Amino acid sequence: MTDTPAYLKDPQERLTEAGFACGDTWYHGTSSALLGSIQAYGLNRSGDKAMKQAAKQTMATIGNSYTESIEPVFLTQSKELAYYWGRQAVRDRSVRVEGDEKAVVLAITLPEELNAQVKPDVGAASLLLIPEGEAYMAFVAGLYQERNLLAPEIDLMKADRMDYLNKLGMAYIDRDVDFDYVTVLSE
């Protein structure tokens, strides 16, 4: 069992033998500390400026240069998976940024032309090979088990690209998302 709040537990309606069902709404997990910025500027690629600045300062301290990369906006079709990633964001931020933060889940409902730009996150293969990715795979397996479904067995390097979306709930859009399309979920 997971410690996900009840209002975010959606595998009963989203998870089938074929994987996570897609619909018109996507979800994104993040830290409550970023909500003000998201409400003002939308959901931006590589939008956590505090984390980028902390990484830049750390690299400067040890004498290395820091090249900022632009990551897409990561999405999933499950509120519970988004909450998982929101908790990860809070954990990652707690190492570098002080504050009382909580995981939050955003619902993103895109118009058809933008929804067509959402892609399976095949780049996640490299993430899934490190301990953080192994933890995610265990979390996903737990969701399947809660539904009495077999957890997906995926060879991450040879998997069909749609497996990242359907079986693992990993997607992205490589553009900023206006806050007009975003709803903050709460009980």
Short mmCIF file of N, CA and C in Angstrom, two decimals:
data_model
loop_
_atom_site.label_atom_id
_atom_site.label_comp_id
_atom_site.label_asym_id
_atom_site.label_seq_id
_atom_site.Cartn_x
_atom_site.Cartn_y
_atom_site.Cartn_z
N MET A 1 0.83 -1.19 0.00
CA MET A 1 0.00 0.00 0.00
C MET A 1 0.88 1.25 0.00
N THR A 2 0.40 2.27 -0.65
CA THR A 2 1.14 3.54 -0.69
C THR A 2 0.51 4.51 0.30
N ASP A 3 1.24 5.57 0.62
CA ASP A 3 0.70 6.60 1.52
C ASP A 3 0.13 7.78 0.74
N THR A 4 -0.32 7.54 -0.45
CA THR A 4 -0.93 8.56 -1.28
C THR A 4 -2.28 8.96 -0.69
N PRO A 5 -2.58 10.26 -0.60
CA PRO A 5 -3.90 10.67 -0.11
C PRO A 5 -5.02 10.04 -0.96
N ALA A 6 -6.12 9.71 -0.32
CA ALA A 6 -7.22 9.01 -0.97
C ALA A 6 -7.71 9.72 -2.24
N TYR A 7 -7.77 11.05 -2.23
CA TYR A 7 -8.31 11.76 -3.39
C TYR A 7 -7.39 11.69 -4.62
N LEU A 8 -6.16 11.21 -4.41
CA LEU A 8 -5.22 11.06 -5.53
C LEU A 8 -5.05 9.61 -5.97
N LYS A 9 -5.66 8.69 -5.26
CA LYS A 9 -5.54 7.27 -5.62
C LYS A 9 -6.48 6.98 -6.78
N ASP A 10 -5.91 6.75 -7.94
CA ASP A 10 -6.75 6.52 -9.12
C ASP A 10 -6.45 5.24 -9.90
N PRO A 11 -5.58 4.34 -9.42
CA PRO A 11 -5.35 3.13 -10.22
C PRO A 11 -6.60 2.31 -10.50
N GLN A 12 -7.59 2.35 -9.60
CA GLN A 12 -8.82 1.59 -9.87
C GLN A 12 -9.47 2.03 -11.17
N GLU A 13 -9.38 3.31 -11.48
CA GLU A 13 -10.01 3.81 -12.71
C GLU A 13 -9.03 4.00 -13.85
N ARG A 14 -7.73 4.10 -13.59
CA ARG A 14 -6.76 4.41 -14.63
C ARG A 14 -5.93 3.20 -15.09
N LEU A 15 -5.80 2.18 -14.25
CA LEU A 15 -4.87 1.09 -14.54
C LEU A 15 -5.62 -0.18 -14.93
N THR A 16 -5.26 -0.71 -16.10
CA THR A 16 -5.87 -1.94 -16.61
C THR A 16 -4.73 -2.90 -16.99
N GLU A 17 -5.09 -4.06 -17.49
CA GLU A 17 -4.07 -5.00 -17.95
C GLU A 17 -3.19 -4.40 -19.04
N ALA A 18 -3.75 -3.48 -19.81
CA ALA A 18 -2.99 -2.84 -20.90
C ALA A 18 -2.10 -1.71 -20.39
N GLY A 19 -2.26 -1.33 -19.11
CA GLY A 19 -1.45 -0.25 -18.54
C GLY A 19 -2.34 0.92 -18.12
N PHE A 20 -1.73 2.10 -18.04
CA PHE A 20 -2.43 3.31 -17.61
C PHE A 20 -3.19 3.91 -18.79
N ALA A 21 -4.48 4.09 -18.61
CA ALA A 21 -5.31 4.66 -19.66
C ALA A 21 -5.01 6.14 -19.84
N CYS A 22 -5.01 6.59 -21.07
CA CYS A 22 -4.82 8.01 -21.38
C CYS A 22 -6.18 8.65 -21.60
N GLY A 23 -6.26 9.91 -21.27
CA GLY A 23 -7.49 10.67 -21.49
C GLY A 23 -7.13 12.08 -21.90
N ASP A 24 -8.03 12.99 -21.65
CA ASP A 24 -7.81 14.39 -22.00
C ASP A 24 -7.02 15.14 -20.94
N THR A 25 -6.87 14.54 -19.77
CA THR A 25 -6.20 15.21 -18.67
C THR A 25 -4.90 14.49 -18.31
N TRP A 26 -3.87 15.29 -18.12
CA TRP A 26 -2.56 14.79 -17.69
C TRP A 26 -2.30 15.33 -16.29
N TYR A 27 -1.30 14.78 -15.62
CA TYR A 27 -0.98 15.22 -14.26
C TYR A 27 0.51 15.47 -14.14
N HIS A 28 0.85 16.38 -13.24
CA HIS A 28 2.24 16.74 -12.98
C HIS A 28 2.40 16.90 -11.48
N GLY A 29 3.41 16.26 -10.91
CA GLY A 29 3.69 16.38 -9.48
C GLY A 29 4.83 17.34 -9.26
N THR A 30 4.71 18.17 -8.23
CA THR A 30 5.75 19.15 -7.93
C THR A 30 5.71 19.50 -6.46
N SER A 31 6.49 20.50 -6.08
CA SER A 31 6.54 20.97 -4.71
C SER A 31 5.60 22.17 -4.52
N SER A 32 4.99 22.24 -3.34
CA SER A 32 4.12 23.37 -3.02
C SER A 32 4.87 24.70 -3.08
N ALA A 33 6.19 24.68 -2.89
CA ALA A 33 6.98 25.91 -2.94
C ALA A 33 6.99 26.54 -4.33
N LEU A 34 6.67 25.76 -5.34
CA LEU A 34 6.70 26.26 -6.72
C LEU A 34 5.34 26.74 -7.22
N LEU A 35 4.29 26.54 -6.41
CA LEU A 35 2.94 26.89 -6.87
C LEU A 35 2.77 28.35 -7.25
N GLY A 36 3.30 29.27 -6.44
CA GLY A 36 3.16 30.70 -6.76
C GLY A 36 3.73 31.03 -8.11
N SER A 37 4.90 30.52 -8.41
CA SER A 37 5.53 30.74 -9.71
C SER A 37 4.73 30.11 -10.84
N ILE A 38 4.23 28.90 -10.60
CA ILE A 38 3.44 28.21 -11.63
C ILE A 38 2.15 28.98 -11.90
N GLN A 39 1.51 29.48 -10.84
CA GLN A 39 0.28 30.25 -11.03
C GLN A 39 0.55 31.55 -11.78
N ALA A 40 1.71 32.14 -11.57
CA ALA A 40 2.05 33.41 -12.24
C ALA A 40 2.56 33.21 -13.67
N TYR A 41 3.37 32.19 -13.88
CA TYR A 41 4.06 32.04 -15.17
C TYR A 41 3.73 30.77 -15.94
N GLY A 42 2.93 29.89 -15.36
CA GLY A 42 2.62 28.63 -16.02
C GLY A 42 3.61 27.56 -15.61
N LEU A 43 3.44 26.41 -16.19
CA LEU A 43 4.31 25.26 -15.92
C LEU A 43 5.41 25.29 -16.98
N ASN A 44 6.60 25.71 -16.55
CA ASN A 44 7.68 25.94 -17.50
C ASN A 44 8.70 24.81 -17.50
N ARG A 45 9.26 24.57 -18.67
CA ARG A 45 10.32 23.58 -18.79
C ARG A 45 11.47 24.01 -17.89
N SER A 46 12.05 23.04 -17.20
CA SER A 46 13.18 23.31 -16.29
C SER A 46 12.86 24.49 -15.39
N GLY A 47 11.67 24.51 -14.83
CA GLY A 47 11.18 25.68 -14.12
C GLY A 47 11.64 25.90 -12.70
N ASP A 48 12.35 24.99 -12.06
CA ASP A 48 12.74 25.16 -10.67
C ASP A 48 14.03 25.96 -10.60
N LYS A 49 13.89 27.27 -10.58
CA LYS A 49 15.06 28.16 -10.62
C LYS A 49 15.94 28.02 -9.37
N ALA A 50 15.33 27.78 -8.22
CA ALA A 50 16.12 27.63 -6.98
C ALA A 50 17.05 26.42 -7.07
N MET A 51 16.55 25.33 -7.61
CA MET A 51 17.38 24.13 -7.75
C MET A 51 18.48 24.35 -8.79
N LYS A 52 18.17 25.02 -9.87
CA LYS A 52 19.18 25.30 -10.89
C LYS A 52 20.28 26.19 -10.31
N GLN A 53 19.89 27.21 -9.55
CA GLN A 53 20.86 28.12 -8.95
C GLN A 53 21.74 27.38 -7.93
N ALA A 54 21.13 26.51 -7.13
CA ALA A 54 21.89 25.75 -6.14
C ALA A 54 22.91 24.84 -6.82
N ALA A 55 22.50 24.19 -7.90
CA ALA A 55 23.42 23.33 -8.63
C ALA A 55 24.56 24.15 -9.23
N LYS A 56 24.23 25.30 -9.76
CA LYS A 56 25.25 26.18 -10.35
C LYS A 56 26.26 26.62 -9.29
N GLN A 57 25.77 26.99 -8.09
CA GLN A 57 26.67 27.41 -7.01
C GLN A 57 27.53 26.26 -6.53
N THR A 58 26.96 25.07 -6.44
CA THR A 58 27.73 23.90 -6.02
C THR A 58 28.85 23.62 -7.01
N MET A 59 28.55 23.66 -8.28
CA MET A 59 29.57 23.40 -9.30
C MET A 59 30.66 24.47 -9.26
N ALA A 60 30.28 25.73 -9.05
CA ALA A 60 31.27 26.81 -8.96
C ALA A 60 32.17 26.62 -7.74
N THR A 61 31.60 26.16 -6.64
CA THR A 61 32.35 25.94 -5.40
C THR A 61 33.44 24.88 -5.60
N ILE A 62 33.13 23.86 -6.38
CA ILE A 62 34.13 22.80 -6.58
C ILE A 62 34.96 23.03 -7.84
N GLY A 63 34.77 24.19 -8.45
CA GLY A 63 35.62 24.57 -9.58
C GLY A 63 35.20 24.04 -10.93
N ASN A 64 33.99 23.58 -11.05
CA ASN A 64 33.50 23.08 -12.33
C ASN A 64 32.48 24.05 -12.91
N SER A 65 32.35 24.00 -14.21
CA SER A 65 31.33 24.85 -14.84
C SER A 65 30.01 24.09 -14.84
N TYR A 66 28.93 24.83 -14.97
CA TYR A 66 27.60 24.24 -14.97
C TYR A 66 26.88 24.67 -16.24
N THR A 67 26.44 23.70 -17.00
CA THR A 67 25.68 23.99 -18.20
C THR A 67 24.23 23.60 -17.93
N GLU A 68 23.36 24.60 -17.95
CA GLU A 68 21.96 24.34 -17.67
C GLU A 68 21.30 23.70 -18.88
N SER A 69 20.58 22.62 -18.63
CA SER A 69 19.84 21.97 -19.71
C SER A 69 18.37 22.33 -19.58
N ILE A 70 17.68 22.28 -20.68
CA ILE A 70 16.24 22.56 -20.65
C ILE A 70 15.52 21.22 -20.77
N GLU A 71 14.85 20.86 -19.69
CA GLU A 71 14.09 19.63 -19.67
C GLU A 71 12.64 19.95 -20.01
N PRO A 72 11.93 18.99 -20.59
CA PRO A 72 10.52 19.23 -20.90
C PRO A 72 9.68 19.22 -19.62
N VAL A 73 8.40 19.47 -19.77
CA VAL A 73 7.45 19.33 -18.66
C VAL A 73 7.04 17.86 -18.64
N PHE A 74 7.33 17.21 -17.52
CA PHE A 74 7.02 15.79 -17.40
C PHE A 74 5.58 15.61 -16.96
N LEU A 75 4.90 14.67 -17.59
CA LEU A 75 3.49 14.41 -17.34
C LEU A 75 3.25 12.93 -17.12
N THR A 76 2.11 12.62 -16.56
CA THR A 76 1.65 11.25 -16.42
C THR A 76 0.14 11.25 -16.51
N GLN A 77 -0.44 10.11 -16.79
CA GLN A 77 -1.89 10.02 -16.89
C GLN A 77 -2.53 9.60 -15.56
N SER A 78 -1.74 9.52 -14.49
CA SER A 78 -2.24 9.09 -13.19
C SER A 78 -1.94 10.11 -12.10
N LYS A 79 -2.96 10.45 -11.31
CA LYS A 79 -2.76 11.37 -10.17
C LYS A 79 -1.79 10.76 -9.17
N GLU A 80 -1.89 9.45 -8.96
CA GLU A 80 -1.02 8.80 -7.97
C GLU A 80 0.44 8.81 -8.42
N LEU A 81 0.68 8.60 -9.70
CA LEU A 81 2.06 8.68 -10.21
C LEU A 81 2.58 10.11 -10.10
N ALA A 82 1.73 11.09 -10.38
CA ALA A 82 2.15 12.50 -10.25
C ALA A 82 2.50 12.80 -8.79
N TYR A 83 1.73 12.27 -7.86
CA TYR A 83 2.02 12.49 -6.44
C TYR A 83 3.38 11.89 -6.08
N TYR A 84 3.68 10.72 -6.62
CA TYR A 84 4.99 10.10 -6.40
C TYR A 84 6.10 11.08 -6.82
N TRP A 85 5.97 11.64 -8.02
CA TRP A 85 6.99 12.56 -8.53
C TRP A 85 7.01 13.88 -7.75
N GLY A 86 5.86 14.31 -7.26
CA GLY A 86 5.81 15.49 -6.41
C GLY A 86 6.60 15.27 -5.12
N ARG A 87 6.45 14.09 -4.54
CA ARG A 87 7.21 13.75 -3.33
C ARG A 87 8.71 13.72 -3.63
N GLN A 88 9.08 13.24 -4.81
CA GLN A 88 10.50 13.23 -5.20
C GLN A 88 11.02 14.65 -5.32
N ALA A 89 10.21 15.54 -5.89
CA ALA A 89 10.62 16.95 -6.03
C ALA A 89 10.85 17.57 -4.67
N VAL A 90 9.95 17.30 -3.72
CA VAL A 90 10.10 17.83 -2.36
C VAL A 90 11.37 17.28 -1.73
N ARG A 91 11.61 15.98 -1.89
CA ARG A 91 12.81 15.36 -1.33
C ARG A 91 14.07 15.97 -1.94
N ASP A 92 14.10 16.10 -3.25
CA ASP A 92 15.28 16.67 -3.92
C ASP A 92 15.52 18.11 -3.49
N ARG A 93 14.46 18.89 -3.36
CA ARG A 93 14.60 20.28 -2.95
C ARG A 93 15.06 20.40 -1.50
N SER A 94 14.65 19.47 -0.64
CA SER A 94 14.99 19.56 0.79
C SER A 94 16.49 19.47 1.03
N VAL A 95 17.22 18.89 0.08
CA VAL A 95 18.67 18.79 0.20
C VAL A 95 19.33 20.15 0.00
N ARG A 96 18.74 21.01 -0.81
CA ARG A 96 19.36 22.28 -1.19
C ARG A 96 18.58 23.52 -0.77
N VAL A 97 17.28 23.39 -0.52
CA VAL A 97 16.44 24.54 -0.24
C VAL A 97 15.67 24.29 1.06
N GLU A 98 15.78 25.23 2.01
CA GLU A 98 15.06 25.07 3.26
C GLU A 98 13.61 25.49 3.10
N GLY A 99 12.75 24.85 3.87
CA GLY A 99 11.34 25.24 3.85
C GLY A 99 10.45 24.05 4.13
N ASP A 100 9.21 24.35 4.45
CA ASP A 100 8.22 23.33 4.72
C ASP A 100 7.40 23.13 3.45
N GLU A 101 7.77 22.13 2.68
CA GLU A 101 7.14 21.90 1.39
C GLU A 101 6.34 20.60 1.41
N LYS A 102 5.34 20.56 0.57
CA LYS A 102 4.52 19.37 0.43
C LYS A 102 4.39 19.06 -1.06
N ALA A 103 4.13 17.80 -1.35
CA ALA A 103 3.89 17.39 -2.73
C ALA A 103 2.51 17.87 -3.15
N VAL A 104 2.42 18.40 -4.35
CA VAL A 104 1.14 18.80 -4.93
C VAL A 104 1.01 18.19 -6.32
N VAL A 105 -0.24 18.00 -6.71
CA VAL A 105 -0.52 17.43 -8.03
C VAL A 105 -1.33 18.45 -8.82
N LEU A 106 -0.89 18.66 -10.04
CA LEU A 106 -1.55 19.56 -10.97
C LEU A 106 -2.23 18.74 -12.06
N ALA A 107 -3.46 19.09 -12.39
CA ALA A 107 -4.16 18.48 -13.52
C ALA A 107 -3.98 19.42 -14.70
N ILE A 108 -3.61 18.88 -15.83
CA ILE A 108 -3.38 19.67 -17.03
C ILE A 108 -4.32 19.18 -18.13
N THR A 109 -5.22 20.04 -18.55
CA THR A 109 -6.14 19.70 -19.63
C THR A 109 -5.78 20.58 -20.81
N LEU A 110 -5.23 19.96 -21.82
CA LEU A 110 -4.70 20.68 -22.99
C LEU A 110 -5.70 20.67 -24.14
N PRO A 111 -5.69 21.73 -24.96
CA PRO A 111 -6.49 21.68 -26.18
C PRO A 111 -5.91 20.61 -27.11
N GLU A 112 -6.71 20.18 -28.04
CA GLU A 112 -6.34 19.05 -28.90
C GLU A 112 -4.97 19.22 -29.58
N GLU A 113 -4.68 20.42 -30.09
CA GLU A 113 -3.41 20.61 -30.80
C GLU A 113 -2.20 20.48 -29.87
N LEU A 114 -2.35 20.89 -28.61
CA LEU A 114 -1.25 20.72 -27.64
C LEU A 114 -1.21 19.29 -27.11
N ASN A 115 -2.37 18.70 -26.90
CA ASN A 115 -2.43 17.32 -26.42
C ASN A 115 -1.72 16.38 -27.39
N ALA A 116 -1.79 16.69 -28.67
CA ALA A 116 -1.12 15.86 -29.68
C ALA A 116 0.40 15.94 -29.56
N GLN A 117 0.92 16.94 -28.83
CA GLN A 117 2.36 17.09 -28.66
C GLN A 117 2.92 16.33 -27.46
N VAL A 118 2.05 15.70 -26.67
CA VAL A 118 2.50 14.89 -25.54
C VAL A 118 3.08 13.60 -26.10
N LYS A 119 4.28 13.26 -25.62
CA LYS A 119 5.02 12.10 -26.14
C LYS A 119 5.39 11.13 -25.02
N PRO A 120 5.55 9.86 -25.34
CA PRO A 120 6.08 8.91 -24.35
C PRO A 120 7.49 9.32 -23.95
N ASP A 121 7.81 9.21 -22.67
CA ASP A 121 9.13 9.62 -22.18
C ASP A 121 10.12 8.47 -22.27
N VAL A 122 10.57 8.20 -23.49
CA VAL A 122 11.54 7.13 -23.73
C VAL A 122 12.88 7.46 -23.09
N GLY A 123 13.19 8.74 -22.93
CA GLY A 123 14.43 9.15 -22.28
C GLY A 123 14.51 8.69 -20.83
N ALA A 124 13.39 8.26 -20.28
CA ALA A 124 13.37 7.78 -18.90
C ALA A 124 14.16 6.49 -18.74
N ALA A 125 14.52 5.83 -19.83
CA ALA A 125 15.27 4.59 -19.72
C ALA A 125 16.53 4.78 -18.89
N SER A 126 17.24 5.89 -19.07
CA SER A 126 18.46 6.12 -18.30
C SER A 126 18.14 6.37 -16.83
N LEU A 127 17.04 7.06 -16.53
CA LEU A 127 16.63 7.28 -15.15
C LEU A 127 16.33 5.96 -14.46
N LEU A 128 15.68 5.07 -15.18
CA LEU A 128 15.23 3.83 -14.58
C LEU A 128 16.38 2.87 -14.26
N LEU A 129 17.58 3.19 -14.71
CA LEU A 129 18.74 2.34 -14.44
C LEU A 129 19.48 2.72 -13.16
N ILE A 130 19.08 3.82 -12.52
CA ILE A 130 19.73 4.26 -11.29
C ILE A 130 18.79 3.99 -10.11
N PRO A 131 19.27 4.10 -8.88
CA PRO A 131 18.43 3.76 -7.72
C PRO A 131 17.08 4.48 -7.68
N GLU A 132 17.03 5.77 -8.05
CA GLU A 132 15.76 6.48 -8.06
C GLU A 132 14.77 5.84 -9.03
N GLY A 133 15.27 5.39 -10.15
CA GLY A 133 14.41 4.72 -11.12
C GLY A 133 13.97 3.35 -10.65
N GLU A 134 14.85 2.66 -9.97
CA GLU A 134 14.48 1.35 -9.40
C GLU A 134 13.37 1.53 -8.38
N ALA A 135 13.43 2.60 -7.59
CA ALA A 135 12.38 2.88 -6.61
C ALA A 135 11.05 3.16 -7.32
N TYR A 136 11.12 3.89 -8.43
CA TYR A 136 9.90 4.17 -9.19
C TYR A 136 9.31 2.88 -9.75
N MET A 137 10.16 2.02 -10.29
CA MET A 137 9.67 0.75 -10.84
C MET A 137 9.00 -0.08 -9.75
N ALA A 138 9.56 -0.07 -8.55
CA ALA A 138 8.96 -0.80 -7.43
C ALA A 138 7.61 -0.18 -7.06
N PHE A 139 7.53 1.15 -7.09
CA PHE A 139 6.27 1.84 -6.80
C PHE A 139 5.20 1.46 -7.83
N VAL A 140 5.57 1.49 -9.10
CA VAL A 140 4.63 1.13 -10.16
C VAL A 140 4.20 -0.32 -10.01
N ALA A 141 5.13 -1.21 -9.70
CA ALA A 141 4.79 -2.62 -9.50
C ALA A 141 3.78 -2.76 -8.38
N GLY A 142 3.93 -1.96 -7.32
CA GLY A 142 2.99 -1.99 -6.21
C GLY A 142 1.59 -1.57 -6.64
N LEU A 143 1.50 -0.58 -7.52
CA LEU A 143 0.19 -0.16 -8.02
C LEU A 143 -0.49 -1.27 -8.81
N TYR A 144 0.29 -1.95 -9.64
CA TYR A 144 -0.25 -3.09 -10.39
C TYR A 144 -0.73 -4.17 -9.43
N GLN A 145 0.08 -4.46 -8.41
CA GLN A 145 -0.28 -5.51 -7.46
C GLN A 145 -1.55 -5.15 -6.69
N GLU A 146 -1.72 -3.87 -6.33
CA GLU A 146 -2.94 -3.43 -5.64
C GLU A 146 -4.19 -3.71 -6.48
N ARG A 147 -4.03 -3.72 -7.80
CA ARG A 147 -5.14 -3.98 -8.72
C ARG A 147 -5.21 -5.45 -9.12
N ASN A 148 -4.38 -6.28 -8.47
CA ASN A 148 -4.30 -7.71 -8.81
C ASN A 148 -3.92 -7.93 -10.27
N LEU A 149 -3.02 -7.08 -10.75
CA LEU A 149 -2.51 -7.19 -12.12
C LEU A 149 -1.03 -7.55 -12.05
N LEU A 150 -0.54 -8.21 -13.07
CA LEU A 150 0.89 -8.50 -13.13
C LEU A 150 1.66 -7.23 -13.42
N ALA A 151 2.69 -7.00 -12.65
CA ALA A 151 3.55 -5.83 -12.89
C ALA A 151 4.23 -5.99 -14.24
N PRO A 152 4.46 -4.89 -14.93
CA PRO A 152 5.08 -4.99 -16.25
C PRO A 152 6.53 -5.46 -16.16
N GLU A 153 6.90 -6.34 -17.04
CA GLU A 153 8.29 -6.78 -17.16
C GLU A 153 8.80 -6.14 -18.44
N ILE A 154 9.68 -5.17 -18.28
CA ILE A 154 10.12 -4.38 -19.43
C ILE A 154 11.64 -4.38 -19.50
N ASP A 155 12.16 -4.71 -20.67
CA ASP A 155 13.58 -4.53 -20.93
C ASP A 155 13.71 -3.07 -21.35
N LEU A 156 14.20 -2.25 -20.42
CA LEU A 156 14.17 -0.80 -20.63
C LEU A 156 14.89 -0.35 -21.89
N MET A 157 15.89 -1.07 -22.31
CA MET A 157 16.65 -0.64 -23.49
C MET A 157 16.03 -1.12 -24.80
N LYS A 158 15.13 -2.10 -24.72
CA LYS A 158 14.53 -2.63 -25.94
C LYS A 158 13.02 -2.44 -25.99
N ALA A 159 12.47 -1.81 -24.97
CA ALA A 159 11.02 -1.67 -24.86
C ALA A 159 10.45 -0.83 -25.99
N ASP A 160 9.25 -1.16 -26.38
CA ASP A 160 8.51 -0.34 -27.32
C ASP A 160 8.30 1.03 -26.68
N ARG A 161 8.45 2.09 -27.42
CA ARG A 161 8.35 3.44 -26.86
C ARG A 161 7.02 3.68 -26.17
N MET A 162 5.95 3.06 -26.64
CA MET A 162 4.65 3.24 -26.02
C MET A 162 4.56 2.57 -24.64
N ASP A 163 5.46 1.62 -24.35
CA ASP A 163 5.47 1.00 -23.02
C ASP A 163 5.79 2.03 -21.94
N TYR A 164 6.63 3.00 -22.26
CA TYR A 164 6.97 4.04 -21.28
C TYR A 164 5.72 4.84 -20.90
N LEU A 165 4.86 5.07 -21.86
CA LEU A 165 3.62 5.78 -21.61
C LEU A 165 2.57 4.86 -20.97
N ASN A 166 2.27 3.78 -21.65
CA ASN A 166 1.16 2.93 -21.23
C ASN A 166 1.44 2.12 -19.96
N LYS A 167 2.58 1.50 -19.88
CA LYS A 167 2.87 0.62 -18.74
C LYS A 167 3.51 1.33 -17.56
N LEU A 168 4.26 2.41 -17.84
CA LEU A 168 4.97 3.10 -16.76
C LEU A 168 4.43 4.49 -16.47
N GLY A 169 3.52 4.99 -17.29
CA GLY A 169 2.92 6.30 -17.04
C GLY A 169 3.89 7.45 -17.17
N MET A 170 4.80 7.39 -18.14
CA MET A 170 5.82 8.42 -18.29
C MET A 170 5.65 9.12 -19.63
N ALA A 171 5.39 10.44 -19.56
CA ALA A 171 5.19 11.24 -20.77
C ALA A 171 5.80 12.62 -20.56
N TYR A 172 5.85 13.40 -21.63
CA TYR A 172 6.33 14.78 -21.52
C TYR A 172 5.75 15.61 -22.66
N ILE A 173 5.83 16.91 -22.46
CA ILE A 173 5.54 17.86 -23.53
C ILE A 173 6.71 18.84 -23.55
N ASP A 174 7.27 19.05 -24.72
CA ASP A 174 8.47 19.88 -24.84
C ASP A 174 8.08 21.33 -25.15
N ARG A 175 7.29 21.90 -24.25
CA ARG A 175 6.91 23.30 -24.36
C ARG A 175 6.37 23.72 -23.00
N ASP A 176 6.37 25.02 -22.76
CA ASP A 176 5.79 25.54 -21.53
C ASP A 176 4.26 25.41 -21.62
N VAL A 177 3.63 25.27 -20.45
CA VAL A 177 2.18 25.11 -20.41
C VAL A 177 1.57 26.29 -19.65
N ASP A 178 0.70 27.04 -20.29
CA ASP A 178 0.04 28.18 -19.66
C ASP A 178 -0.77 27.72 -18.46
N PHE A 179 -0.83 28.55 -17.43
CA PHE A 179 -1.59 28.18 -16.24
C PHE A 179 -3.08 28.07 -16.54
N ASP A 180 -3.54 28.64 -17.63
CA ASP A 180 -4.96 28.50 -18.04
C ASP A 180 -5.37 27.03 -18.19
N TYR A 181 -4.40 26.15 -18.48
CA TYR A 181 -4.69 24.74 -18.69
C TYR A 181 -4.46 23.91 -17.42
N VAL A 182 -4.09 24.55 -16.32
CA VAL A 182 -3.67 23.86 -15.10
C VAL A 182 -4.69 24.07 -13.98
N THR A 183 -4.96 23.00 -13.24
CA THR A 183 -5.78 23.05 -12.03
C THR A 183 -5.00 22.40 -10.92
N VAL A 184 -4.93 23.06 -9.77
CA VAL A 184 -4.27 22.49 -8.60
C VAL A 184 -5.28 21.58 -7.92
N LEU A 185 -4.93 20.30 -7.75
CA LEU A 185 -5.85 19.37 -7.12
C LEU A 185 -5.74 19.46 -5.60
N SER A 186 -6.88 19.36 -4.94
CA SER A 186 -6.91 19.34 -3.48
C SER A 186 -8.13 18.54 -3.03
N GLU A 187 -8.14 18.18 -1.74
CA GLU A 187 -9.26 17.39 -1.22
C GLU A 187 -10.54 18.16 -1.27
#
